[in-house]
Amino acid sequence: NAGVTQTPKFQVLKTGQSMTLQCAQDMNHNSMYWYRQDPGMGLRLIYYSASEGTTDKGEVPNGYNVSRLNKREFSLRLESAAPSQTSVYFCASRVGGGAGTQYFGPGTRLTVL
Amino acid sequence: SQQGEEDPQALSIQEGENATMNCSYKTSINNLQWYRQNSGRGLVHLILIRSNEREKHSGRLRVTLDTSKKSSSLLITASRAADTASYFCATDSPGLSFGAGTTVTVRA
């Protein structure tokens, strides 16, 4: 039982390049989330998927797209990376869309030059 | 915008001492959660307190909630070096809304 896994762990991009961050969970959770964490700040919600087949914007969705590929996988895509997107990205999941513990992945550290 | 705000921003204590940090939030909540983040790692859930609860314990952790003041506190008793981490409060909205955290350093 690996929990929440994220790939890659580290990535360096040039401005304008695109990439997809992958997230998978093996806990049969319905809801999945993408957050970003900037230095000295808490996490901010980018997008979430309350259940398979649905996605919704969070607090900071601009510049990102997501795909809930199936119940296990939720990917985050940067179509044209900008230096302002340099951050650590965390994926999380939980059983349902309501209240409850979220389980976090180890994070992807992204630098955009 | 971030819902929770932790206070203090940083805390340095001696091993064996207690650490207390506070969280204030802005809107009505169903529950409030506390998470820990070790440097460069993902967040780990510590405890969830529901809006109809006033106090909750888990091991060396004690959480209080005062919905009339929109505030919560986390107490870590008998701190250890392994408690060195950042601590965040979070509210549901529908994803979690975090404050900037309290960085706790426990000195041996």
PDB file of C-alpha atoms in Angstrom:
ATOM      1  CA  ASN A   1       0.000   0.000   0.000  1.00  0.00           C
ATOM      2  CA  ALA A   2       1.987   2.991  -1.306  1.00  0.00           C
ATOM      3  CA  GLY A   3      -0.605   5.663  -0.431  1.00  0.00           C
ATOM      4  CA  VAL A   4      -0.257   8.722  -2.670  1.00  0.00           C
ATOM      5  CA  THR A   5       2.609   8.737  -5.157  1.00  0.00           C
ATOM      6  CA  GLN A   6       3.806  11.605  -7.317  1.00  0.00           C
ATOM      7  CA  THR A   7       6.142  11.779 -10.281  1.00  0.00           C
ATOM      8  CA  PRO A   8       8.542  13.321 -10.927  1.00  0.00           C
ATOM      9  CA  LYS A   9      10.147  14.361  -7.619  1.00  0.00           C
ATOM     10  CA  PHE A  10      12.082  17.222  -9.200  1.00  0.00           C
ATOM     11  CA  GLN A  11      11.759  19.074 -12.501  1.00  0.00           C
ATOM     12  CA  VAL A  12      13.398  22.083 -14.096  1.00  0.00           C
ATOM     13  CA  LEU A  13      11.637  23.755 -17.024  1.00  0.00           C
ATOM     14  CA  LYS A  14      12.325  26.721 -19.220  1.00  0.00           C
ATOM     15  CA  THR A  15       9.684  29.417 -19.576  1.00  0.00           C
ATOM     16  CA  GLY A  16       7.080  28.349 -22.107  1.00  0.00           C
ATOM     17  CA  GLN A  17       7.699  24.613 -21.822  1.00  0.00           C
ATOM     18  CA  SER A  18       4.888  22.272 -20.881  1.00  0.00           C
ATOM     19  CA  MET A  19       4.780  19.314 -18.543  1.00  0.00           C
ATOM     20  CA  THR A  20       2.405  17.021 -16.696  1.00  0.00           C
ATOM     21  CA  LEU A  21       2.692  16.105 -13.038  1.00  0.00           C
ATOM     22  CA  GLN A  22       1.366  12.674 -12.249  1.00  0.00           C
ATOM     23  CA  CYS A  23      -0.422  11.572  -9.099  1.00  0.00           C
ATOM     24  CA  ALA A  24      -1.828   8.170  -8.166  1.00  0.00           C
ATOM     25  CA  GLN A  25      -3.437   6.768  -5.033  1.00  0.00           C
ATOM     26  CA  ASP A  26      -4.121   3.161  -4.111  1.00  0.00           C
ATOM     27  CA  MET A  27      -6.543   3.751  -1.223  1.00  0.00           C
ATOM     28  CA  ASN A  28      -9.720   3.684  -3.352  1.00  0.00           C
ATOM     29  CA  HIS A  29     -10.403   7.315  -2.448  1.00  0.00           C
ATOM     30  CA  ASN A  30     -13.053   9.250  -4.336  1.00  0.00           C
ATOM     31  CA  SER A  31     -11.599  12.741  -4.007  1.00  0.00           C
ATOM     32  CA  MET A  32      -8.242  14.023  -5.165  1.00  0.00           C
ATOM     33  CA  TYR A  33      -6.562  17.430  -4.902  1.00  0.00           C
ATOM     34  CA  TRP A  34      -3.662  19.440  -6.255  1.00  0.00           C
ATOM     35  CA  TYR A  35      -1.980  22.104  -4.109  1.00  0.00           C
ATOM     36  CA  ARG A  36       1.016  24.348  -4.505  1.00  0.00           C
ATOM     37  CA  GLN A  37       3.243  25.547  -1.694  1.00  0.00           C
ATOM     38  CA  ASP A  38       5.402  28.625  -2.068  1.00  0.00           C
ATOM     39  CA  PRO A  39       8.227  29.424   0.365  1.00  0.00           C
ATOM     40  CA  GLY A  40       7.002  30.423   3.814  1.00  0.00           C
ATOM     41  CA  MET A  41       3.376  29.828   2.925  1.00  0.00           C
ATOM     42  CA  GLY A  42       0.734  27.237   3.458  1.00  0.00           C
ATOM     43  CA  LEU A  43      -0.677  25.128   0.680  1.00  0.00           C
ATOM     44  CA  ARG A  44      -3.105  26.650  -1.790  1.00  0.00           C
ATOM     45  CA  LEU A  45      -5.643  24.601  -3.690  1.00  0.00           C
ATOM     46  CA  ILE A  46      -5.214  24.582  -7.473  1.00  0.00           C
ATOM     47  CA  TYR A  47      -7.841  22.072  -8.631  1.00  0.00           C
ATOM     48  CA  TYR A  48      -9.750  19.215  -7.126  1.00  0.00           C
ATOM     49  CA  SER A  49     -11.803  16.250  -8.218  1.00  0.00           C
ATOM     50  CA  ALA A  50     -14.591  15.307  -5.845  1.00  0.00           C
ATOM     51  CA  SER A  51     -15.229  12.080  -7.721  1.00  0.00           C
ATOM     52  CA  GLU A  52     -14.188  10.289 -10.876  1.00  0.00           C
ATOM     53  CA  GLY A  53     -15.320  12.265 -13.903  1.00  0.00           C
ATOM     54  CA  THR A  54     -15.539  15.657 -12.179  1.00  0.00           C
ATOM     55  CA  THR A  55     -13.014  18.439 -11.702  1.00  0.00           C
ATOM     56  CA  ASP A  56     -13.348  21.904 -10.200  1.00  0.00           C
ATOM     57  CA  LYS A  57     -11.203  24.983  -9.783  1.00  0.00           C
ATOM     58  CA  GLY A  58      -9.659  25.841  -6.476  1.00  0.00           C
ATOM     59  CA  GLU A  59      -8.128  29.064  -5.240  1.00  0.00           C
ATOM     60  CA  VAL A  60      -5.308  29.413  -7.820  1.00  0.00           C
ATOM     61  CA  PRO A  61      -6.259  27.565 -11.065  1.00  0.00           C
ATOM     62  CA  ASN A  62      -4.860  29.976 -13.661  1.00  0.00           C
ATOM     63  CA  GLY A  63      -2.156  28.435 -15.849  1.00  0.00           C
ATOM     64  CA  TYR A  64      -3.080  24.855 -14.983  1.00  0.00           C
ATOM     65  CA  ASN A  65      -5.303  22.099 -16.300  1.00  0.00           C
ATOM     66  CA  VAL A  66      -6.181  18.767 -14.733  1.00  0.00           C
ATOM     67  CA  SER A  67      -7.402  15.367 -15.792  1.00  0.00           C
ATOM     68  CA  ARG A  68      -8.998  12.756 -13.595  1.00  0.00           C
ATOM     69  CA  LEU A  69      -7.917   9.820 -15.701  1.00  0.00           C
ATOM     70  CA  ASN A  70      -9.643   7.209 -13.555  1.00  0.00           C
ATOM     71  CA  LYS A  71     -10.358   6.738  -9.876  1.00  0.00           C
ATOM     72  CA  ARG A  72      -6.674   6.244  -9.066  1.00  0.00           C
ATOM     73  CA  GLU A  73      -4.996   8.948 -11.133  1.00  0.00           C
ATOM     74  CA  PHE A  74      -5.220  12.745 -11.201  1.00  0.00           C
ATOM     75  CA  SER A  75      -2.748  14.688 -13.342  1.00  0.00           C
ATOM     76  CA  LEU A  76      -1.833  18.371 -13.363  1.00  0.00           C
ATOM     77  CA  ARG A  77      -0.667  19.997 -16.585  1.00  0.00           C
ATOM     78  CA  LEU A  78       1.235  23.218 -17.127  1.00  0.00           C
ATOM     79  CA  GLU A  79       0.716  24.189 -20.768  1.00  0.00           C
ATOM     80  CA  SER A  80       3.183  27.085 -20.871  1.00  0.00           C
ATOM     81  CA  ALA A  81       5.261  27.274 -17.720  1.00  0.00           C
ATOM     82  CA  ALA A  82       6.071  30.646 -16.165  1.00  0.00           C
ATOM     83  CA  PRO A  83       8.607  31.522 -13.435  1.00  0.00           C
ATOM     84  CA  SER A  84       5.667  32.329 -11.128  1.00  0.00           C
ATOM     85  CA  GLN A  85       4.815  28.628 -11.204  1.00  0.00           C
ATOM     86  CA  THR A  86       8.063  27.725  -9.470  1.00  0.00           C
ATOM     87  CA  SER A  87       6.787  25.943  -6.390  1.00  0.00           C
ATOM     88  CA  VAL A  88       6.380  22.615  -4.653  1.00  0.00           C
ATOM     89  CA  TYR A  89       3.295  20.751  -5.828  1.00  0.00           C
ATOM     90  CA  PHE A  90       1.431  18.331  -3.609  1.00  0.00           C
ATOM     91  CA  CYS A  91      -1.257  15.876  -4.533  1.00  0.00           C
ATOM     92  CA  ALA A  92      -3.687  14.608  -1.901  1.00  0.00           C
ATOM     93  CA  SER A  93      -6.659  12.293  -1.680  1.00  0.00           C
ATOM     94  CA  ARG A  94      -9.423  11.437   0.729  1.00  0.00           C
ATOM     95  CA  VAL A  95     -12.298   9.044   0.954  1.00  0.00           C
ATOM     96  CA  GLY A  96     -15.110  11.434   0.106  1.00  0.00           C
ATOM     97  CA  GLY A  97     -15.686  15.013  -0.903  1.00  0.00           C
ATOM     98  CA  GLY A  98     -16.797  16.121   2.520  1.00  0.00           C
ATOM     99  CA  ALA A  99     -14.879  16.495   5.728  1.00  0.00           C
ATOM    100  CA  GLY A 100     -12.058  14.199   6.642  1.00  0.00           C
ATOM    101  CA  THR A 101      -8.387  13.489   6.620  1.00  0.00           C
ATOM    102  CA  GLN A 102      -6.459  14.142   3.438  1.00  0.00           C
ATOM    103  CA  TYR A 103      -3.451  11.982   2.606  1.00  0.00           C
ATOM    104  CA  PHE A 104      -0.602  13.759   0.891  1.00  0.00           C
ATOM    105  CA  GLY A 105       2.021  12.678  -1.570  1.00  0.00           C
ATOM    106  CA  PRO A 106       5.714  13.563  -1.119  1.00  0.00           C
ATOM    107  CA  GLY A 107       5.582  16.514  -3.509  1.00  0.00           C
ATOM    108  CA  THR A 108       7.149  17.603  -6.798  1.00  0.00           C
ATOM    109  CA  ARG A 109       9.660  20.439  -6.642  1.00  0.00           C
ATOM    110  CA  LEU A 110       9.322  22.455  -9.866  1.00  0.00           C
ATOM    111  CA  THR A 111      11.633  25.228 -10.971  1.00  0.00           C
ATOM    112  CA  VAL A 112      10.800  27.346 -14.017  1.00  0.00           C
ATOM    113  CA  LEU A 113      13.721  29.350 -15.379  1.00  0.00           C
TER     114      LEU A 113
ATOM    115  CA  SER B   1      -7.468  33.557   0.286  1.00  0.00           C
ATOM    116  CA  GLN B   2      -6.088  31.562   3.164  1.00  0.00           C
ATOM    117  CA  GLN B   3      -8.643  30.743   5.795  1.00  0.00           C
ATOM    118  CA  GLY B   4      -6.412  29.923   8.754  1.00  0.00           C
ATOM    119  CA  GLU B   5      -3.602  31.912  10.277  1.00  0.00           C
ATOM    120  CA  GLU B   6      -1.194  30.411  12.782  1.00  0.00           C
ATOM    121  CA  ASP B   7       0.547  32.241  15.582  1.00  0.00           C
ATOM    122  CA  PRO B   8       3.420  32.429  16.334  1.00  0.00           C
ATOM    123  CA  GLN B   9       5.211  32.095  13.001  1.00  0.00           C
ATOM    124  CA  ALA B  10       8.153  30.416  14.709  1.00  0.00           C
ATOM    125  CA  LEU B  11       8.769  28.784  18.070  1.00  0.00           C
ATOM    126  CA  SER B  12      11.993  27.469  19.604  1.00  0.00           C
ATOM    127  CA  ILE B  13      11.822  25.332  22.726  1.00  0.00           C
ATOM    128  CA  GLN B  14      13.969  22.960  24.758  1.00  0.00           C
ATOM    129  CA  GLU B  15      13.352  19.239  24.583  1.00  0.00           C
ATOM    130  CA  GLY B  16      10.844  18.260  27.245  1.00  0.00           C
ATOM    131  CA  GLU B  17       9.030  21.611  27.208  1.00  0.00           C
ATOM    132  CA  ASN B  18       5.515  22.135  25.895  1.00  0.00           C
ATOM    133  CA  ALA B  19       4.791  23.907  22.621  1.00  0.00           C
ATOM    134  CA  THR B  20       1.587  25.839  22.042  1.00  0.00           C
ATOM    135  CA  MET B  21       0.467  27.357  18.767  1.00  0.00           C
ATOM    136  CA  ASN B  22      -2.733  29.084  17.822  1.00  0.00           C
ATOM    137  CA  CYS B  23      -4.888  29.262  14.736  1.00  0.00           C
ATOM    138  CA  SER B  24      -7.520  31.791  13.804  1.00  0.00           C
ATOM    139  CA  TYR B  25      -9.944  31.369  10.938  1.00  0.00           C
ATOM    140  CA  LYS B  26     -12.461  33.557   9.193  1.00  0.00           C
ATOM    141  CA  THR B  27     -15.673  31.738   8.349  1.00  0.00           C
ATOM    142  CA  SER B  28     -17.917  29.071   9.845  1.00  0.00           C
ATOM    143  CA  ILE B  29     -16.475  25.592   9.807  1.00  0.00           C
ATOM    144  CA  ASN B  30     -17.615  21.991  10.087  1.00  0.00           C
ATOM    145  CA  ASN B  31     -14.249  20.871  11.339  1.00  0.00           C
ATOM    146  CA  LEU B  32     -10.676  22.035  11.733  1.00  0.00           C
ATOM    147  CA  GLN B  33      -7.613  19.904  11.129  1.00  0.00           C
ATOM    148  CA  TRP B  34      -3.977  20.126  12.124  1.00  0.00           C
ATOM    149  CA  TYR B  35      -1.165  18.826   9.936  1.00  0.00           C
ATOM    150  CA  ARG B  36       2.587  18.497  10.378  1.00  0.00           C
ATOM    151  CA  GLN B  37       5.185  18.974   7.673  1.00  0.00           C
ATOM    152  CA  ASN B  38       8.759  17.914   8.109  1.00  0.00           C
ATOM    153  CA  SER B  39      11.228  19.877   6.036  1.00  0.00           C
ATOM    154  CA  GLY B  40      10.784  19.174   2.336  1.00  0.00           C
ATOM    155  CA  ARG B  41       8.201  16.465   2.905  1.00  0.00           C
ATOM    156  CA  GLY B  42       4.473  16.028   2.421  1.00  0.00           C
ATOM    157  CA  LEU B  43       1.946  16.868   5.097  1.00  0.00           C
ATOM    158  CA  VAL B  44       0.865  14.369   7.712  1.00  0.00           C
ATOM    159  CA  HIS B  45      -2.519  14.568   9.369  1.00  0.00           C
ATOM    160  CA  LEU B  46      -2.382  14.962  13.148  1.00  0.00           C
ATOM    161  CA  ILE B  47      -5.882  15.511  14.418  1.00  0.00           C
ATOM    162  CA  LEU B  48      -9.367  16.624  13.354  1.00  0.00           C
ATOM    163  CA  ILE B  49     -11.744  18.430  15.679  1.00  0.00           C
ATOM    164  CA  ARG B  50     -15.387  18.902  14.754  1.00  0.00           C
ATOM    165  CA  SER B  51     -17.265  22.133  15.279  1.00  0.00           C
ATOM    166  CA  ASN B  52     -19.331  20.624  18.114  1.00  0.00           C
ATOM    167  CA  GLU B  53     -16.200  19.532  20.012  1.00  0.00           C
ATOM    168  CA  ARG B  54     -14.249  21.780  22.366  1.00  0.00           C
ATOM    169  CA  GLU B  55     -11.199  19.669  23.082  1.00  0.00           C
ATOM    170  CA  LYS B  56      -9.557  16.590  21.665  1.00  0.00           C
ATOM    171  CA  HIS B  57      -6.506  14.559  22.624  1.00  0.00           C
ATOM    172  CA  SER B  58      -4.246  12.272  20.654  1.00  0.00           C
ATOM    173  CA  GLY B  59      -1.150  11.001  22.427  1.00  0.00           C
ATOM    174  CA  ARG B  60       0.944  14.066  23.350  1.00  0.00           C
ATOM    175  CA  LEU B  61      -1.301  16.358  21.310  1.00  0.00           C
ATOM    176  CA  ARG B  62      -4.144  18.413  22.690  1.00  0.00           C
ATOM    177  CA  VAL B  63      -6.341  20.519  20.431  1.00  0.00           C
ATOM    178  CA  THR B  64      -8.960  23.020  21.532  1.00  0.00           C
ATOM    179  CA  LEU B  65     -11.584  24.772  19.451  1.00  0.00           C
ATOM    180  CA  ASP B  66     -13.505  27.930  20.284  1.00  0.00           C
ATOM    181  CA  THR B  67     -16.022  28.548  17.526  1.00  0.00           C
ATOM    182  CA  SER B  68     -17.246  31.778  19.144  1.00  0.00           C
ATOM    183  CA  LYS B  69     -13.738  33.236  18.763  1.00  0.00           C
ATOM    184  CA  LYS B  70     -13.009  31.352  15.534  1.00  0.00           C
ATOM    185  CA  SER B  71      -9.805  30.021  17.018  1.00  0.00           C
ATOM    186  CA  SER B  72      -8.042  26.781  17.793  1.00  0.00           C
ATOM    187  CA  SER B  73      -4.882  25.833  19.630  1.00  0.00           C
ATOM    188  CA  LEU B  74      -2.498  22.899  19.376  1.00  0.00           C
ATOM    189  CA  LEU B  75      -0.467  21.876  22.396  1.00  0.00           C
ATOM    190  CA  ILE B  76       2.409  19.418  22.112  1.00  0.00           C
ATOM    191  CA  THR B  77       3.466  18.179  25.528  1.00  0.00           C
ATOM    192  CA  ALA B  78       6.915  16.903  26.500  1.00  0.00           C
ATOM    193  CA  SER B  79       8.406  17.853  23.141  1.00  0.00           C
ATOM    194  CA  ARG B  80      11.065  15.772  21.424  1.00  0.00           C
ATOM    195  CA  ALA B  81      13.604  16.577  18.740  1.00  0.00           C
ATOM    196  CA  ALA B  82      11.434  14.629  16.291  1.00  0.00           C
ATOM    197  CA  ASP B  83       8.655  17.199  16.798  1.00  0.00           C
ATOM    198  CA  THR B  84      10.756  19.752  14.899  1.00  0.00           C
ATOM    199  CA  ALA B  85       8.524  20.602  11.935  1.00  0.00           C
ATOM    200  CA  SER B  86       6.027  23.108  10.599  1.00  0.00           C
ATOM    201  CA  TYR B  87       2.479  22.831  11.858  1.00  0.00           C
ATOM    202  CA  PHE B  88      -0.564  23.966   9.907  1.00  0.00           C
ATOM    203  CA  CYS B  89      -4.209  24.343  10.718  1.00  0.00           C
ATOM    204  CA  ALA B  90      -6.651  23.794   7.882  1.00  0.00           C
ATOM    205  CA  THR B  91     -10.351  24.186   7.294  1.00  0.00           C
ATOM    206  CA  ASP B  92     -12.503  22.550   4.633  1.00  0.00           C
ATOM    207  CA  SER B  93     -13.721  24.685   1.752  1.00  0.00           C
ATOM    208  CA  PRO B  94     -14.049  22.122  -0.191  1.00  0.00           C
ATOM    209  CA  GLY B  95     -10.368  21.396  -0.464  1.00  0.00           C
ATOM    210  CA  LEU B  96      -8.338  22.328   2.587  1.00  0.00           C
ATOM    211  CA  SER B  97      -7.479  25.976   3.227  1.00  0.00           C
ATOM    212  CA  PHE B  98      -4.200  26.346   5.097  1.00  0.00           C
ATOM    213  CA  GLY B  99      -2.501  29.065   7.044  1.00  0.00           C
ATOM    214  CA  ALA B 100       1.193  29.844   6.664  1.00  0.00           C
ATOM    215  CA  GLY B 101       2.102  27.572   9.559  1.00  0.00           C
ATOM    216  CA  THR B 102       4.123  27.653  12.755  1.00  0.00           C
ATOM    217  CA  THR B 103       7.696  26.413  12.503  1.00  0.00           C
ATOM    218  CA  VAL B 104       8.676  24.608  15.680  1.00  0.00           C
ATOM    219  CA  THR B 105      12.291  23.889  16.543  1.00  0.00           C
ATOM    220  CA  VAL B 106      12.975  21.595  19.482  1.00  0.00           C
ATOM    221  CA  ARG B 107      16.526  21.960  20.850  1.00  0.00           C
ATOM    222  CA  ALA B 108      18.228  18.963  22.403  1.00  0.00           C
TER     223      ALA B 108
END
